[in-house]
Each structure stands twice: as C-alpha cells, then as structure tokens.
XYZ file of C-alpha atoms in Angstrom:
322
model
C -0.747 -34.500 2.231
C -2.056 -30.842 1.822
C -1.332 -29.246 -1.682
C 0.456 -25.951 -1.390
C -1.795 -24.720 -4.189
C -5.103 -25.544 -2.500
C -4.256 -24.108 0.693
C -3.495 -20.651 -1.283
C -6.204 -20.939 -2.723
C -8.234 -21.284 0.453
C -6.298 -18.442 1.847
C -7.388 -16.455 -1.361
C -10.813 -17.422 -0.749
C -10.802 -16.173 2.841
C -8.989 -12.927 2.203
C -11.047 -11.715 -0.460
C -14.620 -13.442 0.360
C -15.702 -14.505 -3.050
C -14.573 -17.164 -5.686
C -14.643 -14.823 -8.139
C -12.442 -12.335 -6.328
C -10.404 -14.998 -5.268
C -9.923 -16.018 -9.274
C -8.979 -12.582 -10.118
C -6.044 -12.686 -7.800
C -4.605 -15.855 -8.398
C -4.954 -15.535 -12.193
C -7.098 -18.134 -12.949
C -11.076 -18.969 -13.670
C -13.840 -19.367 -11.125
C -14.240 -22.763 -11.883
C -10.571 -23.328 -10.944
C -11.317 -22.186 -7.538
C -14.020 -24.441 -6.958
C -12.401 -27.499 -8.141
C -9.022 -26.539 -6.153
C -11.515 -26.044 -2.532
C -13.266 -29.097 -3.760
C -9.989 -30.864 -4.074
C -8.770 -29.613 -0.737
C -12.216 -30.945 0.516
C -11.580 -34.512 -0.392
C -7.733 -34.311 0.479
C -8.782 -32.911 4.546
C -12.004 -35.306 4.533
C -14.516 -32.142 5.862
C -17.068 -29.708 4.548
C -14.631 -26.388 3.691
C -17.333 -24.157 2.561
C -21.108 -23.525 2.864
C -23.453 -21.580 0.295
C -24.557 -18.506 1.813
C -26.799 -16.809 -0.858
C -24.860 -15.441 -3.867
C -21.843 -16.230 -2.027
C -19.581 -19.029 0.277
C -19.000 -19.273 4.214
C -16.052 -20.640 5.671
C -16.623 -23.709 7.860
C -14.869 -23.259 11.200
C -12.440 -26.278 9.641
C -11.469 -24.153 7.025
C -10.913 -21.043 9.549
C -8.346 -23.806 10.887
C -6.790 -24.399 7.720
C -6.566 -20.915 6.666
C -4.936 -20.088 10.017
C -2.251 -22.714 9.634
C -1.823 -22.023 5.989
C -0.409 -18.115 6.496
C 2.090 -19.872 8.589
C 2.989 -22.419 6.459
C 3.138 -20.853 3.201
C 4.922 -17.579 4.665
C 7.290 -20.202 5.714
C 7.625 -21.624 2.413
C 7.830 -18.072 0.529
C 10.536 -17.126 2.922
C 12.302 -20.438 1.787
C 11.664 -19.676 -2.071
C 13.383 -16.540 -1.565
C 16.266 -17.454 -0.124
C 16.465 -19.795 -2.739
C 16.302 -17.818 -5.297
C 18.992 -15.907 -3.457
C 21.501 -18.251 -4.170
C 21.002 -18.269 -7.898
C 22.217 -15.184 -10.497
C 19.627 -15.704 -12.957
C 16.169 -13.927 -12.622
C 13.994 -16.724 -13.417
C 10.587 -17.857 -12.613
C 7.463 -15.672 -12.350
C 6.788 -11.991 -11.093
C 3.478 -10.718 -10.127
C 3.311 -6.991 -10.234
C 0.750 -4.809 -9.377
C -0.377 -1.100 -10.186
C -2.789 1.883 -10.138
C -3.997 3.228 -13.333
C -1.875 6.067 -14.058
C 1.209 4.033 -13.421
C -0.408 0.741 -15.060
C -0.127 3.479 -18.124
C 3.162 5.509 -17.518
C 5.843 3.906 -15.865
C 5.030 -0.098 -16.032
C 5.876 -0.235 -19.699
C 9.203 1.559 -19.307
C 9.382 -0.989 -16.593
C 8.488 -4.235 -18.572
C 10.449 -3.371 -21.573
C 13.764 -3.021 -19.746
C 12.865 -6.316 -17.637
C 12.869 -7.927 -21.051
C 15.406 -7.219 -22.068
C 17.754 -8.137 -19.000
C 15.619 -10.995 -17.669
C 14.291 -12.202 -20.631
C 13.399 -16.076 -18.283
C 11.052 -13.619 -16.313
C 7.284 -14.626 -16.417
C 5.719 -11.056 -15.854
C 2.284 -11.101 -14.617
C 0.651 -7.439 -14.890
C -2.167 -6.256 -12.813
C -4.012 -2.708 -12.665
C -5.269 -2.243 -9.150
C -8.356 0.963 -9.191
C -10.174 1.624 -6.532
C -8.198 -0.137 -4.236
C -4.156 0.091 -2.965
C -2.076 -2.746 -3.880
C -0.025 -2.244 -1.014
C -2.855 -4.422 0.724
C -2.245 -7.171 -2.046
C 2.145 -6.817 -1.622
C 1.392 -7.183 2.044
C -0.582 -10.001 2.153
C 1.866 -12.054 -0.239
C -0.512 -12.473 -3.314
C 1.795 -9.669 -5.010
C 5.905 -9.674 -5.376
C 5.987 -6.021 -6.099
C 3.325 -3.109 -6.203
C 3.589 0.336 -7.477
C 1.966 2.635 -4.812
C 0.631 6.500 -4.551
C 1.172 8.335 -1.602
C -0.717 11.624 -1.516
C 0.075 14.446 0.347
C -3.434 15.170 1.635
C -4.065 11.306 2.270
C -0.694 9.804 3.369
C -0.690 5.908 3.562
C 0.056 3.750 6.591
C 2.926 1.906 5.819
C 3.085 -1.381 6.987
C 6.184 -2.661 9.087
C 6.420 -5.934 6.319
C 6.699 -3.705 3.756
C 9.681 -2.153 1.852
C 9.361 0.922 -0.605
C 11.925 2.810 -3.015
C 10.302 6.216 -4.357
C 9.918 5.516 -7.953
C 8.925 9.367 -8.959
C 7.145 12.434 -7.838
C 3.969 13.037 -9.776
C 1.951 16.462 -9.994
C -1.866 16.497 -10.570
C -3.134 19.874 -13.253
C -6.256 20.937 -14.100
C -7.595 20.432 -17.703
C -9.767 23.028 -19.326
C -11.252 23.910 -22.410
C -8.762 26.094 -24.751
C -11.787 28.741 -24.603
C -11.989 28.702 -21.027
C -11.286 32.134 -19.251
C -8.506 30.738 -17.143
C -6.888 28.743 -19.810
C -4.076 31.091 -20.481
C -2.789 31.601 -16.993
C 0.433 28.973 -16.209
C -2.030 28.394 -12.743
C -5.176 28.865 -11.114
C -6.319 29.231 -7.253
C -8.597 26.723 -5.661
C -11.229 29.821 -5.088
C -10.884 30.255 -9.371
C -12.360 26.633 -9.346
C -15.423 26.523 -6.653
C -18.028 27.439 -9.172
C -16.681 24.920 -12.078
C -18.658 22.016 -13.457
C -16.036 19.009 -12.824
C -15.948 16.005 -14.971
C -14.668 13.317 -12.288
C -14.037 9.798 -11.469
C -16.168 7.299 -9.751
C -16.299 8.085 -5.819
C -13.811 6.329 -4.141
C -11.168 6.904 -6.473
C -8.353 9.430 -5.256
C -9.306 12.010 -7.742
C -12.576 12.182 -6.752
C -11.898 12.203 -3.345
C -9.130 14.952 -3.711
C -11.756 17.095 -5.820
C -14.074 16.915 -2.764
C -12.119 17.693 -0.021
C -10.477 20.565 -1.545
C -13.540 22.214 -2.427
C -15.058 21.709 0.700
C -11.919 23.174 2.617
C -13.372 26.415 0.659
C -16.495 25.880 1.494
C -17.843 25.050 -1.484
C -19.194 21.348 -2.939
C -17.831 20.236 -6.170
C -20.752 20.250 -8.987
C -19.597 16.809 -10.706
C -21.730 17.149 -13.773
C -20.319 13.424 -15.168
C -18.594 10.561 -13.727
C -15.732 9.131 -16.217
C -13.250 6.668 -15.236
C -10.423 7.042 -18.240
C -8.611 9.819 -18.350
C -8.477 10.260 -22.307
C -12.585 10.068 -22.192
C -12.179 13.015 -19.491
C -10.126 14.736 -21.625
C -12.716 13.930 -24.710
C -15.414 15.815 -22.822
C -12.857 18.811 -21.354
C -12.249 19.121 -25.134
C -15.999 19.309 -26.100
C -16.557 22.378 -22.912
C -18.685 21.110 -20.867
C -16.534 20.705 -17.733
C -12.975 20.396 -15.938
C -11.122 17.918 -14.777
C -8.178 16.752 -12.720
C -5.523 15.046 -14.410
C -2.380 13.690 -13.286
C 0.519 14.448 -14.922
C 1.931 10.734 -14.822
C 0.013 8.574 -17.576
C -1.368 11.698 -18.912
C -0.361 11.310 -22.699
C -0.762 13.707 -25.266
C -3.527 16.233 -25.090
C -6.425 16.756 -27.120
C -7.120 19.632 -29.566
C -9.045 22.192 -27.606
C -7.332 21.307 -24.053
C -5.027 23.129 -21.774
C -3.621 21.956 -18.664
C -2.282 24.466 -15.474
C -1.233 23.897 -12.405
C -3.092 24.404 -9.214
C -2.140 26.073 -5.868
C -1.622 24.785 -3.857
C 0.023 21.978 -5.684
C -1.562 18.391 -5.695
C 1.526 16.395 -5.272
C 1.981 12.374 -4.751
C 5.006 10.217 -4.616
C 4.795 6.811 -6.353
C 6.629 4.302 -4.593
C 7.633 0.672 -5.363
C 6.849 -1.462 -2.385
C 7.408 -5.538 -1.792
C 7.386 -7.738 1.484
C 10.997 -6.995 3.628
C 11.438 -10.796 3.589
C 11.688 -10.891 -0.568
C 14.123 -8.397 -0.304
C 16.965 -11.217 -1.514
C 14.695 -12.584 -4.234
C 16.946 -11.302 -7.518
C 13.396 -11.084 -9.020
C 12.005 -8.751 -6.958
C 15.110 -6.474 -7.185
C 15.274 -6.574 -10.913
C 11.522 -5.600 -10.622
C 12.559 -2.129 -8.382
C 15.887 -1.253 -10.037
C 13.558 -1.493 -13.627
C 10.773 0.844 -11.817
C 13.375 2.861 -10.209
C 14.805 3.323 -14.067
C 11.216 3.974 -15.619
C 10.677 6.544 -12.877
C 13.843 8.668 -13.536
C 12.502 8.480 -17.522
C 8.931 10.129 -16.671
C 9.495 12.453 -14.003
C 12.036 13.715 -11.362
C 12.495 11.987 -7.628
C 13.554 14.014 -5.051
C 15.612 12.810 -1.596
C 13.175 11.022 0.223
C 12.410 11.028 3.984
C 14.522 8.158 5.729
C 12.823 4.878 5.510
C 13.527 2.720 8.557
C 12.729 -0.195 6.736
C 15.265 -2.596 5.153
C 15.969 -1.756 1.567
C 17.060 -4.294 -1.060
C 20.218 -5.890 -0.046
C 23.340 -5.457 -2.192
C 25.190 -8.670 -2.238
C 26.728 -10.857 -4.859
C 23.919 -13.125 -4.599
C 21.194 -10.888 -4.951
C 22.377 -7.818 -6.725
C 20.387 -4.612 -5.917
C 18.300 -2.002 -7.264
C-alpha cells in the first residue's frame, strides 16, 4: 500500500529538484524527506533516487510514481474538498502563501480576522521572494496565494486557477528630505536617469521595474547598493546616499529624513488572491479570500476589475462565500 504522504513527498522532490527545497515546501526538515523517499523505497521494493553530486536523480521508477501520484492525489484533494464542503465549520489546516510586501501589509489583517472567526484553523504562513506563488497554488502545495500583477509585467494566468483582486497598490519613490526633488507631490522618469538607486537583488520586481524604465529612457540605472528589506532601504535613503523604489503596500512608517512622491507615469500593481478552481467549495479556502478580500479594503482601495472567466468561489449553504 502506497502512503499518501510519501508519494507527496516524492512529488515535492520532483517538482522542486532538491531535498532541501522539497523540505521547505512541505514544512518539515531535510531529514524528513529522506526518511519519507526511503520509506517509499522499501514500501515499492526499487531504487527511487540516485546521488548526483550535491544533489538526487530520479530513477525512471520514480518518474512512474511521480506520474501516477499527480493523478492520484489531485484525485484525492478534489475528494477532501468536497468533503469539507459538506461541513460548516472551517477546520483543519490552511497553507497560505505571499510576497514580501503583502507577507507585511495585508496577511496580518488577514490572520487576525481568520482567528477570530475560525479559530479550529491551522494557518501555515509562507513569504514567497523571488519567486510567484501562483506557481506553488497551481501545483497544489499551496491552498491560497496572494499574487502581484504588474502593469508592465502582467502574469499568465493559469486556467486552474481562481483570483479575487485583493487591492490596488502604487509604487513611490523615496528620497532624502534634502534632496532637490523632495518637495514636489511627483517626479518624471527623465528627473530620475542620473540618480544613484539603492535596489533589490536582481530578479526581484523592483529591480527589474527600475531597469526597464530607465532603459525605456535610454539611460541604465546606477544601483550603487543592493538591499533586500525595505526599512534597511529606507535606512540608507535616510542617510543620502541614494533613492529607492518603495511600494506603498507594506511600506510602514517613514524614517526621519525621508520623503516619498509619486512617479509618472504611475507604477501600479493589483494584488490578487488566487487558489486552484477545484478548492473553490473548500469553506477553508473561502474564509481565507473573504479575510484577504477584508484586509485589502483596510490598506488600500480596489477598483472594478476586468471580467474573470474563471469560476469564483461558490455561494452555497455549504460552502459560504467570500
């Protein structure tokens, strides 16, 4: 008999190529993930993976596993949720994951009202950098994600995927209080091209924004030091020795010897809560959006959003709705 467990954590192991990656996704130690494929080893009586250096290879046995296991444990998560459906208690465990800004400034809102209506909800909280977790929501190994959609790098939305727009965010510059531009209410791109920037890591939507505006004036950004936490950036704004782009979401109060304006064009993003169409009837999940959809009307306005062909949650006396 093949444990449901083990075969996750096979699919874990394929999907995210190490055991330590694996581990970080399914919550649990390194070790863990070796004795659960070692496990599955003995259970299936053959090899499931190889050393290969620093890190594993699947044997084509496992590929075989791992192929039948999407099946089987979509059709088991399918069956969970339907479940679930029939019960009016939010019970049982909630994995949520988020970016940064909205790990920072919407999740708590989030968590705090969740507690307070489903207090038999096991929340597990992940922040997601570098890295969208609408890959995690659609592979299964998150219930709900909190997304950013940028309007110079729109997402692909995936058809197994439902979103709700949580709130509209706004990105500002942050300069020193000193700065010439500080007291205007905004500043052009062309005011900017000659700036020293304090910026995130590359990779990270900041950055990337930073550099593809600049260069759409013909100019390279001059990224004079690479910071990943905002209030650090903000540290360093405050001390004159560059600018930086801040979100408004998250942002927190400002340091003395900071000012924040607006750019224009406007850097603009929509933050969406997103979850697998086929856990739409999971009461958990729905608690989950109508408490983001709550926390995003506290930090920030959401305007009518574009028509989204995709099912949204169901409102039924079974599953209740967001």
């Amino acid at each position: 008999m093949l444990n449901l467990d083990r075969l996750r954590t096979l699919r874990a192991l394929a999907q995210y190529g190490s055991v330590s990656a694996a581990a970080d996704v399914l919550y649990v130690s390194a070790s863990a993930v070796s004795q659960q494929i070692h496990k599955l080893e003995q259970e299936c009586g053959h090899r499931i993976v190889v050393r290969n250096g620093r890190g594993v290879e699947l044997t084509p046995v496992a590929r075989l596993l791992v192929d039948r296991a999407e099946r089987i444990l979509e059709l088991v998560d399918r069956t969970e949720a339907e479940l679930q459906a029939h019960r009016a208690d939010v019970v049982g465990t909630l994995t949520l994951g988020a970016f940064p800004t909205a790990a920072r400034g919407l999740v708590p809102h989030a968590l705090r009202l969740l507690g307070e209506r489903a207090p038999e909800l096991e929340l597990r909280v992940s922040e997601i950098d570098f890295a969208s977790p609408l890959v995690q929501v659609e592979r299964g190994d998150l219930d709900v994600g909190v997304v950013q959609d940028w309007a110079h790098s729109p997402l692909s939305w995936p058809a197994a995927v439902a979103k709700q727009l949580l709130v509209t965010d706004t990105a500002k510059v942050a300069l020193p209080d000193e700065h010439p531009l500080a007291e205007r209410t905004a500043v052009g791109i062309g005011d900017l091209v000659d700036e020293p920037w304090i910026s995130r890591a590359r990779r990270s939507t900041c950055h990337e924004w930073l550099v593809l505006t600049m260069r759409s004036h013909g100019a390279e950004p001059r990224v004079v030091h690479t910071v990943s936490e905002h209030p650090t950036q903000l540290a360093l704004v405050a001390a004159g020795v560059g600018l930086a782009v801040v979100p408004t979401l998250g942002l927190g109060p400002l340091p003395a010897g900071v000012r924040v304006v607006d750019v224009e064009p406007a850097l603009t993003r929509r933050v969406y809560a997103t979850w697998r169409t086929d856990g739409s009837v999971r009461p958990s999940v729905l608690a989950a959006v109508e408490a983001l959809a709550e926390a995003g009307g506290m930090v920030g306005p959401v305007p009518s959003p574009c028509p989204d062909p995709r099912p949204a949650p169901r409102r039924d006396s079974t599953a209740g709705a967001p």
